[in-house]
Amino acid sequence: MNPVNYLYLAALLFTIGASGVLIRRNAIVLFMCVELMLNASNLALVTFSRLHGNLDGQILAFFTMVVAAAEVVVGLAIIVSIFRTRHSASVDDSNLMKL
Amino acid sequence: MNSLIPLLVAAPLAGAALLLLGGRALDRFGHWIATALAALSFAFGLALFADMLGRDAEHRAVVERLYTWIPVDGFQADISFQLDQLSIVFVLLITGVGSLIHLYSVGYMAHDERRRRFFGYLNLFLAAMLILVLADNYLLLYVGWEGVGLASYLLIGFWQHKPSAATAAKKAFIVNRVGDMGLSVAIMLMFAEFGSFAFGPVFGAAGDASQGKLTAIALMLLLAACGKSAQVPLQSWLGDAMEGPTPVSALIHAATMVTAGVYLITRSAAIFNLAPDAQTAVVVVGAVTLVFGAIVGCAKDDIKKALAGSTMSQIGYMIMAAGLGPIGYAFAIMHLVTHGFFKAGLFLGAGSVMHGMNDEVNMRHYGGLRKYMPVTFWTFLLGTGALIGFPLLSGFWSKDKIIDAAFAKGGAEGWILGLCALTGAVITAFYMTRVVLLTFFGEKRWQPDGDGNLPHPHESPKTMTIPMIVLAFGSVFAGGLFTLGSSFLNFLEPVTGHQEGHPPFNSYVVSVIATVCMLAGVGLAYVMYGRGPVPVKAPVGSLLTRAARRDLLQDDFNHAVLVRPGSALAATLVWFDSKGLDGFVNGLAAAIGGLSGRLRRIQTGYVRTYALSMFGGTLVLVASTLLMRSV
């Protein structure tokens, strides 16, 4: 199977993730969309690794996973604490950082 | 012995510090400390003088270097005193007359609650004036120059609760500042030209400098002298300076500080001798002022202002003599010393009269005081005699020499100057006789003061009469003593140089003419003020009289030519500043503020908006990278 198709898939997934981040209000969904984008780029990296015939992309994908795991831990903690104080998971409700 | 020189300055300086910082504890006896320190300084001066007389003429000048004030490569400012024949004359005059006036002030200021401060200022003045005449370089001289200006300002405005005194002090300070500018420019020019401002190197190298440079330096020095010595065109402050207590007028604005200009010109003889154009300017300034001051002195009814006009006029004589070059320097200084005696005496007499007349200054409200104040009357009369050049009194000797020197200038110039000097002599005799007649003779024209009490004139206390008597002795004998065997001239010659003048006629003829002129002035004054009753209210008078009462319109002139255009310029600049510059800056600030107000709307606080802008940014970056690659 032509590996370029994987790139198309990655682009599609990334686009879905990005649109999700921009459109959805629920913090959890937003978070999942971010994961989708990360994994789309992981897919692209692995594909490039295959295309070029070396392991650089795969190593980078591992890095991404580790960072994503850390990000999930910190991000979920923030979301939970916001939910506790505001009783809402909508990101539009936390809009105090403005003049 | 030379180590006494710094002590000479230190004594009054310590007195000033003690009295001004010492607080109320010194209120009861502070004035005696100040007087004792002034007398101590005089004693040091006498000791140094005796020491100096013991040496030959060539070895009389000594330099006492204390330390280097500003040690920078190529710029050495030393605190260094030079005591030579010229300095010692000034030292003795300043500390001698100064001590007497300290003593007089003990009586005069007895009832003033700020007496301690007054004496502190007087001591400060003495110290500054001594620095001025003892400095061996122009920068240290400048320190003293500013110091006496400060002391003068503080003392003119001593009764600062009177708005007129406060204004007079400011006026004196500002007018003096114009002159001080001249001195500082002169020092800068000297440093640029000679690389030094110490007397020795500057005078040594003066011969190599170009004519233009020397003339510029000399003219700047003349400007400085005009400011400090109240010469035309910077004369306007002296009359108003009479707002200060009378001892101040006697010490600072008659005997010592105002003669600093004459000292400056005489000290800088080496420069002036090489700049004939500047010398001409000096002579013109002196001649104009001597007539100007005399005319003003005739019209004033305020006894102190009449004497102030006279001071201006007499310093005009000195400046003119100094401008004549080596034929005049020594005589300028001689007149300066005799003038110091009799003018200080006259001012002290005026103060004594005011003391007895409830501080009345208008001579039209005096009259008939000779019976009530005999000591004041006789000392005042002797001072007047000396000032108008009555034969054999001090002023006769010193003024005759100046008239002689003026004629000896030669040519039309000599005649003009000589006639100016003789005219001045006539007017001097006129106004001084007028002062004496109005004050001590005629019927009583005493007026009740603000509370309706008529004054009860009485002789002043001993502390006041003793200085007047001592100064009267000086007024009578100093001139003759100096002239005897040309002792003063021979003493000063190594410093100022001397060249015998050759007037177109014998100097005895000059003496006779001057005496006739003097008698004419006295006679005229007697005819006008001695025979009939004097009106209590001043008559309207001729155009000249009215102008002279207004100081020959000098204030009006300054107001029209300097103050008003200055104010207009300042107002224009303020307008330009507030409307133009501030408008631009404020407009810029407002524009940026408004723009920022709009820009900050970008910060919505919504996470997703920020995310969108990040995506947008990334897209732009990627797109531009691709675009650059493809090109």
XYZ file of C-alpha atoms in Angstrom:
730
model
C 0.000 0.000 0.000
C 1.262 3.447 -0.887
C 2.585 5.091 2.318
C 1.522 8.514 1.075
C -2.071 7.561 1.918
C -1.004 7.544 5.546
C 0.046 11.126 5.168
C -3.382 11.989 3.807
C -4.953 10.274 6.781
C -2.647 12.175 9.165
C -3.580 15.468 7.538
C -7.252 14.600 7.818
C -6.951 13.661 11.478
C -4.946 16.844 12.203
C -7.587 18.966 10.514
C -10.375 17.293 12.474
C -8.413 17.871 15.697
C -7.662 21.501 14.886
C -11.251 22.274 13.966
C -12.352 20.581 17.176
C -10.040 22.762 19.227
C -11.393 25.881 17.548
C -15.053 24.952 17.579
C -15.866 22.940 20.702
C -16.350 24.486 24.135
C -16.146 21.473 26.381
C -12.680 21.284 27.876
C -12.586 17.480 27.795
C -13.531 17.349 24.125
C -11.028 20.053 23.383
C -8.446 18.010 25.136
C -9.279 14.942 23.103
C -8.970 17.019 19.938
C -5.497 18.078 21.002
C -4.655 14.391 21.476
C -5.998 13.740 18.005
C -3.675 16.372 16.551
C -0.693 14.959 18.422
C -1.427 11.490 17.207
C -1.952 12.737 13.669
C 1.531 14.168 13.753
C 2.825 10.908 15.277
C 1.329 9.055 12.345
C 2.946 11.492 9.926
C 6.320 11.068 11.674
C 6.153 7.281 11.517
C 5.172 7.492 7.850
C 8.115 9.737 7.086
C 10.333 7.303 8.931
C 9.118 4.599 6.617
C 9.494 6.768 3.522
C 13.054 7.782 4.335
C 14.059 4.378 5.583
C 15.513 5.534 8.904
C 14.320 5.612 12.525
C 14.435 9.384 13.223
C 10.681 9.795 12.861
C 9.879 6.903 15.143
C 12.184 8.240 17.855
C 10.516 11.602 17.577
C 7.102 9.929 17.867
C 8.192 8.399 21.150
C 9.126 11.831 22.410
C 5.713 13.133 21.399
C 4.004 10.331 23.318
C 5.978 11.049 26.460
C 5.231 14.764 26.214
C 1.566 13.996 25.492
C 1.339 11.786 28.561
C 2.836 14.563 30.734
C 0.511 17.088 29.113
C -2.513 14.949 29.852
C -1.555 14.703 33.520
C -1.099 18.463 33.943
C -4.008 19.409 31.684
C -6.531 17.094 33.342
C -5.477 18.364 36.761
C -6.135 21.946 35.617
C -9.468 21.020 34.116
C -10.566 19.216 37.291
C -9.616 22.128 39.513
C -11.411 24.602 37.232
C -14.463 22.342 37.271
C -14.411 22.250 41.068
C -14.360 26.001 41.449
C -16.651 26.975 38.573
C -18.882 23.944 38.146
C -18.434 24.137 34.409
C -16.227 22.453 31.884
C -16.739 25.136 29.206
C -13.509 26.887 28.229
C -15.428 30.059 27.375
C -16.384 30.497 31.023
C -12.728 30.968 32.025
C -12.259 34.266 30.242
C -10.844 36.517 32.958
C -7.423 36.950 31.326
C -8.237 40.137 29.484
C -8.256 43.841 30.053
C 55.033 84.910 59.507
C 53.456 83.936 56.210
C 51.386 81.301 57.953
C 49.365 84.212 59.352
C 47.882 84.840 55.918
C 45.398 81.946 55.980
C 44.519 82.863 59.568
C 43.589 86.301 58.334
C 40.795 84.700 56.329
C 40.076 81.937 58.810
C 39.242 84.227 61.731
C 36.132 85.875 60.262
C 35.198 82.648 58.484
C 35.207 80.812 61.802
C 33.143 83.634 63.271
C 30.573 83.304 60.494
C 30.360 79.526 60.943
C 30.074 79.844 64.718
C 27.392 82.517 64.644
C 25.311 81.061 61.840
C 25.436 77.484 63.143
C 25.690 78.219 66.855
C 22.035 78.832 67.494
C 20.280 80.952 70.079
C 22.828 80.190 72.787
C 25.039 82.849 71.192
C 22.351 85.518 70.981
C 23.583 87.401 74.035
C 27.271 87.749 73.235
C 27.631 86.557 69.606
C 28.129 90.101 68.338
C 31.151 90.558 70.577
C 32.694 87.332 69.241
C 32.237 88.611 65.703
C 33.719 91.996 66.556
C 36.669 90.398 68.352
C 37.394 88.119 65.377
C 37.248 91.048 62.952
C 39.660 92.939 65.204
C 41.875 89.837 65.418
C 41.974 89.706 61.641
C 42.953 93.392 61.641
C 45.726 92.626 64.149
C 47.036 89.847 61.890
C 46.907 92.323 59.009
C 48.936 94.864 60.994
C 51.498 92.216 61.953
C 51.874 91.164 58.321
C 52.141 94.801 57.281
C 54.902 95.455 59.807
C 56.655 92.316 58.624
C 56.327 93.429 55.017
C 57.771 96.878 55.733
C 60.827 95.163 57.199
C 61.732 93.730 53.803
C 63.039 95.360 50.602
C 60.595 96.408 47.948
C 61.495 93.396 45.766
C 60.838 90.839 48.463
C 57.604 92.202 49.823
C 55.231 90.031 47.823
C 54.837 86.583 49.350
C 52.786 83.590 48.247
C 51.369 81.130 50.738
C 50.163 77.969 49.024
C 47.708 75.937 51.071
C 46.697 73.027 48.862
C 45.565 72.160 45.381
C 41.848 72.488 45.113
C 41.252 70.789 41.751
C 44.239 68.676 40.687
C 43.500 67.625 37.129
C 46.090 67.142 34.437
C 46.615 70.531 32.830
C 44.138 72.260 35.126
C 45.602 73.231 38.465
C 43.375 75.245 40.747
C 45.267 76.121 43.895
C 44.003 77.505 47.156
C 46.884 79.870 47.346
C 47.155 83.335 48.829
C 49.353 86.121 47.602
C 50.105 89.016 49.896
C 51.739 91.947 48.162
C 51.610 95.699 48.583
C 48.254 96.026 46.811
C 46.679 93.203 48.826
C 47.874 94.502 52.172
C 46.345 97.925 51.490
C 43.015 96.223 50.920
C 43.465 93.862 53.852
C 44.051 96.759 56.221
C 41.147 98.753 54.789
C 38.748 95.818 54.904
C 39.619 94.565 58.359
C 40.186 98.036 59.824
C 37.008 99.691 58.584
C 35.290 96.320 59.027
C 36.203 96.145 62.715
C 34.994 99.697 63.298
C 31.720 98.946 61.593
C 31.314 95.763 63.629
C 31.705 97.903 66.723
C 29.221 100.454 65.395
C 26.720 97.699 64.597
C 26.805 96.547 68.214
C 25.068 99.806 69.055
C 23.070 100.186 65.855
C 21.575 96.692 65.850
C 21.139 96.516 69.640
C 17.376 96.156 69.417
C 17.232 93.798 66.461
C 16.228 90.290 67.442
C 18.185 88.759 64.576
C 21.409 90.528 65.545
C 23.449 87.307 65.811
C 22.675 86.413 62.234
C 23.556 89.944 61.105
C 26.997 89.640 62.647
C 27.418 86.192 61.133
C 26.771 87.657 57.692
C 29.155 90.553 58.355
C 31.913 88.085 59.252
C 31.104 86.032 56.176
C 31.494 89.170 54.104
C 34.885 89.942 55.643
C 36.137 86.427 54.935
C 34.929 86.491 51.323
C 36.361 89.941 50.691
C 39.724 88.873 52.117
C 39.744 85.823 49.847
C 38.994 88.139 46.926
C 41.966 90.418 47.563
C 44.380 87.704 48.731
C 43.792 85.179 45.942
C 46.773 84.516 43.734
C 44.673 83.236 40.862
C 41.494 84.349 39.168
C 39.510 81.255 40.134
C 40.033 81.787 43.851
C 39.354 85.480 43.302
C 36.088 84.392 41.713
C 35.248 82.423 44.864
C 35.677 85.572 46.932
C 33.847 87.595 44.291
C 30.802 85.355 44.554
C 31.143 85.215 48.326
C 30.884 88.980 48.707
C 27.961 88.953 46.291
C 26.211 86.418 48.499
C 26.954 88.364 51.685
C 25.761 91.543 49.994
C 22.530 89.820 48.962
C 21.924 88.469 52.450
C 22.605 91.820 54.091
C 20.618 94.015 51.681
C 17.677 91.718 52.273
C 18.378 91.445 55.978
C 15.022 93.002 56.839
C 13.381 90.528 54.530
C 9.940 91.169 56.013
C 9.946 94.420 54.029
C 9.055 93.627 50.406
C 11.192 96.554 49.232
C 14.282 95.059 50.935
C 13.622 91.611 49.492
C 13.211 93.086 46.008
C 16.331 95.227 46.371
C 18.347 92.173 47.397
C 17.151 90.247 44.373
C 17.869 93.181 42.089
C 21.408 93.530 43.430
C 21.989 89.809 43.022
C 20.687 89.662 39.466
C 22.517 92.769 38.243
C 25.697 91.483 39.863
C 25.191 88.195 38.059
C 25.547 89.973 34.717
C 28.940 91.220 35.872
C 29.912 87.833 37.291
C 29.238 86.366 33.873
C 31.893 88.731 32.541
C 34.419 87.526 35.093
C 33.755 83.863 34.388
C 34.037 84.411 30.638
C 37.286 86.305 31.215
C 38.661 83.383 33.235
C 37.677 80.919 30.523
C 39.303 83.085 27.850
C 42.458 83.282 29.953
C 42.572 79.541 30.402
C 42.024 78.969 26.694
C 44.730 81.479 25.780
C 47.362 81.009 28.495
C 46.513 77.550 29.881
C 46.366 78.992 33.361
C 44.470 81.502 35.425
C 47.061 82.189 38.101
C 48.271 85.784 38.183
C 51.935 84.981 37.554
C 51.625 82.880 34.377
C 48.823 85.020 32.908
C 50.593 88.341 33.388
C 53.877 86.797 32.269
C 52.419 85.525 29.015
C 50.143 88.493 28.339
C 52.719 90.071 26.052
C 52.588 87.138 23.609
C 48.823 87.098 23.228
C 47.111 88.754 20.298
C 45.618 92.219 20.651
C 42.080 90.974 20.037
C 42.258 88.301 22.721
C 43.657 90.732 25.288
C 40.984 93.292 24.480
C 38.278 90.634 24.844
C 39.625 89.516 28.224
C 39.978 93.111 29.410
C 36.451 94.029 28.317
C 35.029 91.012 30.144
C 36.947 92.055 33.253
C 35.528 95.553 32.829
C 32.011 94.098 32.675
C 32.694 92.285 35.942
C 34.004 95.486 37.497
C 30.928 97.399 36.306
C 28.625 94.912 37.998
C 30.390 94.824 41.339
C 31.278 98.513 41.451
C 27.897 99.799 40.243
C 29.246 101.521 37.140
C 27.179 102.474 34.111
C 25.486 100.415 32.632
C 25.151 98.027 35.607
C 24.707 100.759 38.214
C 21.013 100.414 38.955
C 21.316 98.139 41.998
C 23.334 100.395 44.308
C 20.597 102.901 45.126
C 18.166 100.156 46.056
C 20.857 98.383 48.070
C 20.382 101.136 50.662
C 17.429 99.073 51.893
C 19.940 97.147 53.980
C 20.896 98.227 57.503
C 23.099 101.337 57.449
C 26.301 99.636 58.718
C 26.002 97.354 55.699
C 25.719 100.333 53.381
C 28.814 101.770 55.028
C 30.943 98.633 54.899
C 29.823 96.838 51.766
C 28.171 99.429 49.570
C 30.583 102.270 50.217
C 33.958 101.311 51.644
C 34.888 97.840 50.475
C 32.857 95.545 48.251
C 31.934 98.104 45.618
C 35.603 98.915 45.212
C 36.333 95.324 44.181
C 35.992 96.410 40.548
C 38.805 98.919 40.990
C 40.899 96.178 42.591
C 40.182 93.831 39.690
C 41.253 96.366 37.082
C 44.340 97.434 39.012
C 45.311 93.809 39.672
C 44.925 93.022 35.972
C 47.052 96.017 35.012
C 49.333 93.780 32.942
C 46.402 92.892 30.696
C 44.854 96.358 30.523
C 48.181 98.040 29.748
C 48.412 95.938 26.577
C 44.814 96.594 25.504
C 44.443 100.336 24.832
C 40.948 99.947 23.390
C 39.731 98.333 26.585
C 41.422 101.066 28.589
C 39.487 103.655 26.637
C 36.294 101.783 27.496
C 37.286 101.785 31.176
C 37.923 105.514 31.121
C 34.622 106.221 29.399
C 32.718 104.090 31.893
C 34.412 105.854 34.786
C 33.878 109.363 33.420
C 30.215 108.737 32.566
C 29.532 107.206 35.962
C 31.234 109.949 37.923
C 28.953 112.576 36.392
C 25.912 110.277 36.420
C 26.225 109.361 40.099
C 26.835 112.963 41.083
C 23.696 114.179 39.295
C 21.616 111.432 40.937
C 23.104 112.372 44.312
C 21.882 115.960 43.901
C 18.236 115.092 43.488
C 17.708 112.464 46.160
C 15.928 113.445 49.367
C 16.722 110.099 51.001
C 20.014 110.711 52.828
C 21.343 107.207 52.157
C 20.436 107.310 48.471
C 22.166 110.671 48.101
C 25.272 109.071 49.600
C 24.827 106.061 47.315
C 24.852 108.358 44.286
C 28.015 109.867 45.678
C 29.597 106.427 46.115
C 28.831 105.589 42.502
C 30.379 108.869 41.430
C 33.532 108.470 43.535
C 34.072 104.930 42.268
C 33.672 106.434 38.822
C 36.719 108.577 39.644
C 38.649 105.475 40.694
C 37.680 103.469 37.620
C 38.610 106.386 35.399
C 41.980 106.675 37.122
C 42.546 102.946 36.746
C 41.676 103.215 33.062
C 44.357 105.855 32.559
C 47.006 103.168 32.950
C 50.242 103.426 34.924
C 49.731 107.158 35.472
C 46.565 106.429 37.413
C 46.597 103.021 39.136
C 48.235 104.120 42.374
C 45.994 107.179 42.622
C 42.895 105.062 42.044
C 43.895 102.908 45.003
C 44.800 105.936 47.081
C 41.397 107.511 46.441
C 39.843 104.146 47.193
C 41.438 104.080 50.641
C 40.632 107.676 51.563
C 37.125 107.190 50.170
C 36.822 104.093 52.345
C 37.452 106.277 55.379
C 35.245 109.222 54.657
C 32.396 107.445 52.928
C 32.150 104.828 55.678
C 32.209 107.721 58.162
C 29.468 109.547 56.281
C 27.260 106.470 56.155
C 27.798 105.835 59.843
C 26.854 109.471 60.451
C 23.715 109.014 58.368
C 22.925 105.883 60.389
C 23.446 107.817 63.600
C 21.030 110.520 62.403
C 18.456 107.898 61.452
C 18.951 106.236 64.818
C 18.058 109.494 66.540
C 15.164 110.336 64.199
C 13.081 107.150 64.439
C 14.587 105.706 61.229
C 13.449 108.668 59.149
C 15.530 108.861 55.957
C 13.978 111.867 54.222
C 16.315 114.829 54.642
C 13.429 117.235 54.198
C 12.173 115.962 57.553
C 15.458 116.676 59.328
C 16.912 120.122 60.009
C 18.676 121.800 62.877
C 20.230 118.593 64.180
C 23.717 119.982 64.864
C 22.811 121.045 68.381
C 21.309 117.683 69.255
C 23.983 115.432 67.787
C 27.281 117.297 68.051
C 29.592 114.298 67.571
C 27.658 113.096 64.558
C 27.614 116.631 63.176
C 31.350 117.212 63.458
C 32.368 113.807 62.130
C 29.880 114.172 59.283
C 31.190 117.627 58.485
C 34.788 116.395 58.382
C 33.745 113.484 56.169
C 31.954 115.901 53.854
C 34.988 118.162 53.758
C 37.152 115.203 52.823
C 34.726 114.029 50.141
C 34.357 117.392 48.406
C 38.115 117.897 48.458
C 38.368 120.679 51.014
C 42.037 121.705 51.035
C 44.323 119.552 53.177
C 41.661 116.940 54.000
C 42.019 113.412 52.600
C 39.872 113.733 49.503
C 41.699 116.871 48.426
C 44.955 114.975 47.966
C 43.591 111.870 46.347
C 41.050 113.535 44.057
C 43.516 116.169 42.872
C 45.886 113.429 41.812
C 43.135 111.841 39.732
C 42.205 115.157 38.096
C 45.887 115.693 37.410
C 46.198 112.261 35.843
C 43.075 112.857 33.737
C 44.569 116.043 32.264
C 47.887 114.258 31.829
C 46.245 111.762 29.496
C 46.977 114.397 26.880
C 45.201 115.693 23.800
C 41.478 116.249 23.480
C 40.879 113.096 25.499
C 42.767 114.571 28.446
C 40.775 117.787 28.304
C 37.434 115.973 28.145
C 38.317 113.693 31.052
C 39.764 116.528 33.098
C 36.683 118.677 32.573
C 34.443 115.719 33.462
C 36.398 115.271 36.679
C 36.156 118.986 37.493
C 32.410 119.007 36.734
C 32.088 116.043 39.061
C 33.949 118.004 41.719
C 31.510 120.936 41.444
C 28.475 118.673 41.669
C 30.007 116.676 44.526
C 30.516 119.848 46.537
C 26.954 120.890 45.727
C 25.167 117.737 46.817
C 27.239 117.128 49.925
C 26.713 120.705 51.097
C 23.020 120.191 50.410
C 22.993 117.062 52.561
C 24.749 118.848 55.424
C 22.515 121.923 55.206
C 19.293 119.932 55.025
C 20.274 117.635 57.885
C 22.110 119.742 60.416
C 21.200 123.365 59.684
C 18.047 125.365 59.136
C 14.788 125.120 61.025
C 13.395 121.867 62.425
C 11.139 120.139 59.945
C 10.610 117.030 62.039
C 7.540 115.008 61.263
C 5.640 112.728 63.634
C 6.145 109.048 62.938
C 3.400 106.499 62.355
C 2.270 106.597 65.999
C 2.126 110.402 66.028
C 5.258 110.874 68.168
C 7.678 113.609 67.233
C 11.273 112.310 67.195
C 13.538 113.171 70.105
C 16.962 113.321 68.503
C 19.814 112.389 70.804
C 23.471 111.579 70.413
C 24.127 107.908 69.687
C 25.811 105.553 72.191
C 29.601 105.302 72.500
C 29.854 102.122 70.428
C 28.522 104.150 67.523
C 30.336 107.446 68.022
C 33.819 105.956 68.563
C 33.980 104.380 65.071
C 32.723 107.652 63.606
C 35.454 109.606 65.388
C 38.160 107.161 64.282
C 36.966 107.320 60.689
C 36.841 111.124 60.875
C 40.522 111.086 61.871
C 41.164 108.937 58.805
C 39.178 111.353 56.648
C 41.277 114.256 57.843
C 44.786 112.853 57.916
C 44.978 109.791 55.619
C 45.325 111.733 52.374
C 48.055 114.026 53.637
C 49.902 111.120 55.200
C 49.821 109.149 51.956
C 50.977 112.107 49.906
C 53.790 113.072 52.261
C 56.949 112.136 50.389
C 54.773 110.142 47.932
C 54.935 107.317 50.482
C 51.799 105.556 49.227
C 52.906 105.812 45.635
C 56.365 104.425 46.363
C 54.861 101.615 48.383
C 52.490 100.514 45.621
C 54.780 101.125 42.673
C 56.367 97.638 42.535
C 52.908 96.115 41.984
C 50.993 98.641 39.924
C 53.878 100.338 38.211
C 53.941 104.092 37.954
C 54.623 106.600 35.300
C 54.709 110.312 35.991
C 51.955 112.126 34.118
C 52.576 115.457 32.431
C 49.447 117.579 32.678
C 49.287 120.597 30.376
C 49.704 122.864 33.377
C 51.293 122.762 36.770
C 49.603 120.532 39.320
C 49.302 123.476 41.746
C 47.131 125.175 39.143
C 44.952 122.057 39.057
C 44.638 122.157 42.836
C 43.593 125.808 42.723
C 41.066 125.184 39.954
C 39.658 122.152 41.799
C 39.346 124.188 44.999
C 37.595 127.000 43.141
C 35.223 124.435 41.609
C 34.562 122.990 45.045
C 33.848 126.437 46.510
C 31.507 127.194 43.606
C 29.534 124.029 44.364
C 29.372 124.825 48.075
C 28.289 128.392 47.355
C 25.573 127.276 44.951
C 24.199 124.825 47.509
C 24.262 127.539 50.190
C 22.342 129.919 47.960
C 19.722 127.285 47.191
C 19.316 125.569 50.572
C 21.099 127.618 53.230
C 19.368 130.998 53.090
C 15.657 130.385 52.920
C 13.375 127.806 54.503
C 13.398 124.389 52.836
C 9.980 123.049 51.781
C 9.014 119.892 53.648
C 7.426 118.494 50.536
C 9.736 118.254 47.555
C 8.840 120.798 44.833
C 8.004 119.397 41.413
C 11.324 120.565 40.022
C 12.672 120.795 36.511
C 12.700 117.991 34.010
C 16.294 117.112 34.933
C 15.484 117.062 38.655
C 12.564 114.753 38.113
C 14.652 112.471 35.929
C 17.446 112.480 38.510
C 15.001 111.603 41.282
C 14.150 108.562 39.219
C 17.882 107.719 39.026
C 18.104 109.372 35.597
C 15.524 106.899 34.314
C 17.922 103.978 34.633
C 15.215 101.655 35.948
C 12.785 102.818 33.284
C 15.461 102.203 30.680
C 16.229 98.743 32.014
C 12.543 98.021 32.233
C 11.820 99.105 28.679
C 14.928 97.652 27.056
C 15.570 94.501 29.069
C 12.718 93.534 31.354
C 9.800 93.998 29.008
C 11.297 92.321 25.932
C 12.596 89.627 28.266
C 9.163 89.015 29.698
C 7.655 89.031 26.217
C 10.240 86.519 25.040
C 9.592 84.356 28.084
C 5.829 84.544 27.517
C 6.308 83.557 23.870
C 8.514 80.658 24.866
C 5.989 79.536 27.474
C 3.249 79.684 24.864
C 5.394 77.773 22.383
C 6.272 75.263 25.085
C 2.761 74.670 26.359
C 0.983 74.839 23.027
C 3.653 73.685 20.577
C 5.947 71.201 22.293
C 3.552 70.013 24.968
C 0.780 69.873 22.356
C 2.855 67.600 20.146
C 3.950 65.350 23.003
C 0.501 65.206 24.551
C -1.072 64.531 21.145
C 1.355 61.679 20.522
C 0.576 60.231 23.930
C -3.167 60.536 23.327
C -2.875 58.892 19.887
C -0.875 55.988 21.258
C -3.256 55.681 24.187
C -6.267 55.558 21.902
C -4.626 53.043 19.619
C -3.705 50.877 22.573
C -7.274 51.051 23.780
C -8.376 49.632 20.460
C -5.564 47.080 20.324
C -6.260 45.630 23.723
C -9.653 44.432 22.499
C -7.679 41.601 20.855
C -7.249 40.135 24.316
C -10.693 38.560 24.587
C -9.853 36.028 27.276
C -11.281 33.180 25.175
C -8.775 30.339 24.840
C -10.135 29.355 21.473
C -9.497 32.795 20.003
C -5.885 32.533 21.040
C -5.703 29.086 19.540
C -7.100 30.439 16.284
C -4.478 33.186 16.168
C -1.772 30.598 16.804
C -3.052 28.495 13.930
C -3.260 31.522 11.748
C 0.298 32.463 12.624
C 1.580 28.998 11.948
C -0.211 28.973 8.607
C 1.354 32.259 7.633
C 4.806 30.986 8.630
C 4.430 27.766 6.705
C 2.965 29.481 3.687
C 5.739 32.088 3.596
C 8.417 29.408 4.003
C 6.959 27.464 1.109
C 6.684 30.582 -0.944
C 10.324 31.493 -0.279
C 11.420 27.963 -1.194
C 9.568 28.010 -4.491
C 10.894 31.381 -5.551
